[in-house]
Amino acid sequence: MLEQPTNSAATDTSGTTQTGTDSPEAAQRILAMRDRINEIDNALIALWQERASLSQQVGATRVASGGTRLVLSREREILDKFRTALGADGTQLALLVLRAGRGPL
């Protein structure tokens, strides 16, 4: 049986959220920040799904009208925008975003 650490975890009122601190004040601040992080995560997920759906619709419309499946200049524009705004991690994020909308190459 594994022992649970006793000096590094504070919990919320439900007793389930680990904060990694024994300080009640710090634990409350952490929990408040995590609440906001969770809100942001939910918004990101919703936006990700909306973006992927729109991108798939763009691709289907383009192909149905005799166009190409991909527009590489548009993908490059998106990659550049994410890289400029977010650095090297932005490139990786942009690749994931693009793949969600168009599927794997």
XYZ file of C-alpha atoms in Angstrom:
105
model
C 0.000 0.000 0.000
C 1.379 3.410 -0.995
C 1.539 6.136 1.598
C 0.025 9.486 0.712
C 2.161 12.587 1.353
C 0.943 14.422 4.415
C 2.755 17.731 4.257
C 2.369 18.921 0.676
C -1.323 18.813 -0.143
C -4.150 21.101 0.844
C -7.693 20.380 -0.229
C -10.793 22.368 -1.041
C -14.024 21.956 0.901
C -14.843 18.739 -0.948
C -11.474 17.294 0.116
C -10.498 16.296 -3.414
C -8.402 19.067 -4.944
C -4.669 18.879 -4.342
C -2.911 22.243 -4.237
C 0.557 21.214 -3.137
C 0.720 23.604 -0.179
C -0.039 23.581 3.521
C -0.833 27.304 3.542
C -4.599 27.872 3.589
C -4.160 31.322 2.017
C -2.002 29.978 -0.800
C -4.379 27.041 -1.285
C -7.325 29.422 -1.702
C -5.423 31.518 -4.249
C -4.406 28.385 -6.131
C -7.983 27.114 -6.184
C -9.253 30.456 -7.476
C -6.628 30.481 -10.229
C -7.464 26.879 -11.121
C -11.124 27.834 -11.425
C -10.157 30.467 -13.981
C -7.828 28.009 -15.756
C -10.742 25.575 -16.008
C -12.921 28.310 -17.520
C -10.213 29.098 -20.058
C -9.767 25.398 -20.867
C -13.504 25.066 -21.511
C -13.432 28.103 -23.801
C -10.380 26.767 -25.659
C -12.078 23.403 -26.199
C -15.242 25.057 -27.530
C -13.244 27.347 -29.818
C -11.074 24.441 -31.001
C -14.180 22.452 -31.945
C -15.775 25.428 -33.692
C -12.582 26.191 -35.612
C -12.171 22.578 -36.708
C -15.760 22.452 -37.929
C -15.410 25.690 -39.882
C -12.120 24.565 -41.394
C -13.689 21.279 -42.492
C -16.565 23.208 -44.070
C -14.105 25.463 -45.923
C -12.273 22.412 -47.269
C -15.472 20.663 -48.319
C -16.744 23.810 -50.049
C -13.435 24.290 -51.845
C -13.290 20.666 -53.054
C -16.977 20.672 -54.065
C -16.318 23.720 -56.239
C -13.391 22.063 -57.990
C -10.647 23.521 -55.833
C -7.745 21.850 -54.102
C -8.015 20.013 -50.804
C -5.353 22.249 -49.242
C -4.136 25.770 -49.760
C -0.535 25.625 -48.632
C -0.111 29.404 -48.596
C -2.977 29.629 -46.085
C -1.410 26.938 -43.900
C 1.932 28.781 -44.022
C 0.149 32.012 -43.010
C -1.371 30.272 -39.973
C 1.960 28.676 -39.005
C 3.716 32.034 -39.253
C 1.029 33.790 -37.188
C 1.233 31.246 -34.356
C 5.049 31.161 -34.412
C 5.265 34.958 -34.300
C 2.808 35.203 -31.414
C 3.924 32.178 -29.389
C 7.445 31.269 -30.428
C 8.547 27.708 -31.171
C 5.607 26.230 -29.261
C 3.319 28.224 -31.525
C 4.467 26.198 -34.506
C 3.549 22.962 -32.763
C 0.188 24.360 -31.688
C -0.538 25.580 -35.224
C 0.243 22.140 -36.633
C -2.260 20.598 -34.220
C -4.883 23.223 -35.052
C -4.404 22.660 -38.775
C -4.607 18.907 -38.408
C -7.824 19.173 -36.395
C -9.422 21.070 -39.263
C -8.144 19.168 -42.259
C -7.110 15.791 -40.868
C -3.682 14.198 -41.239
C -1.803 14.668 -44.499
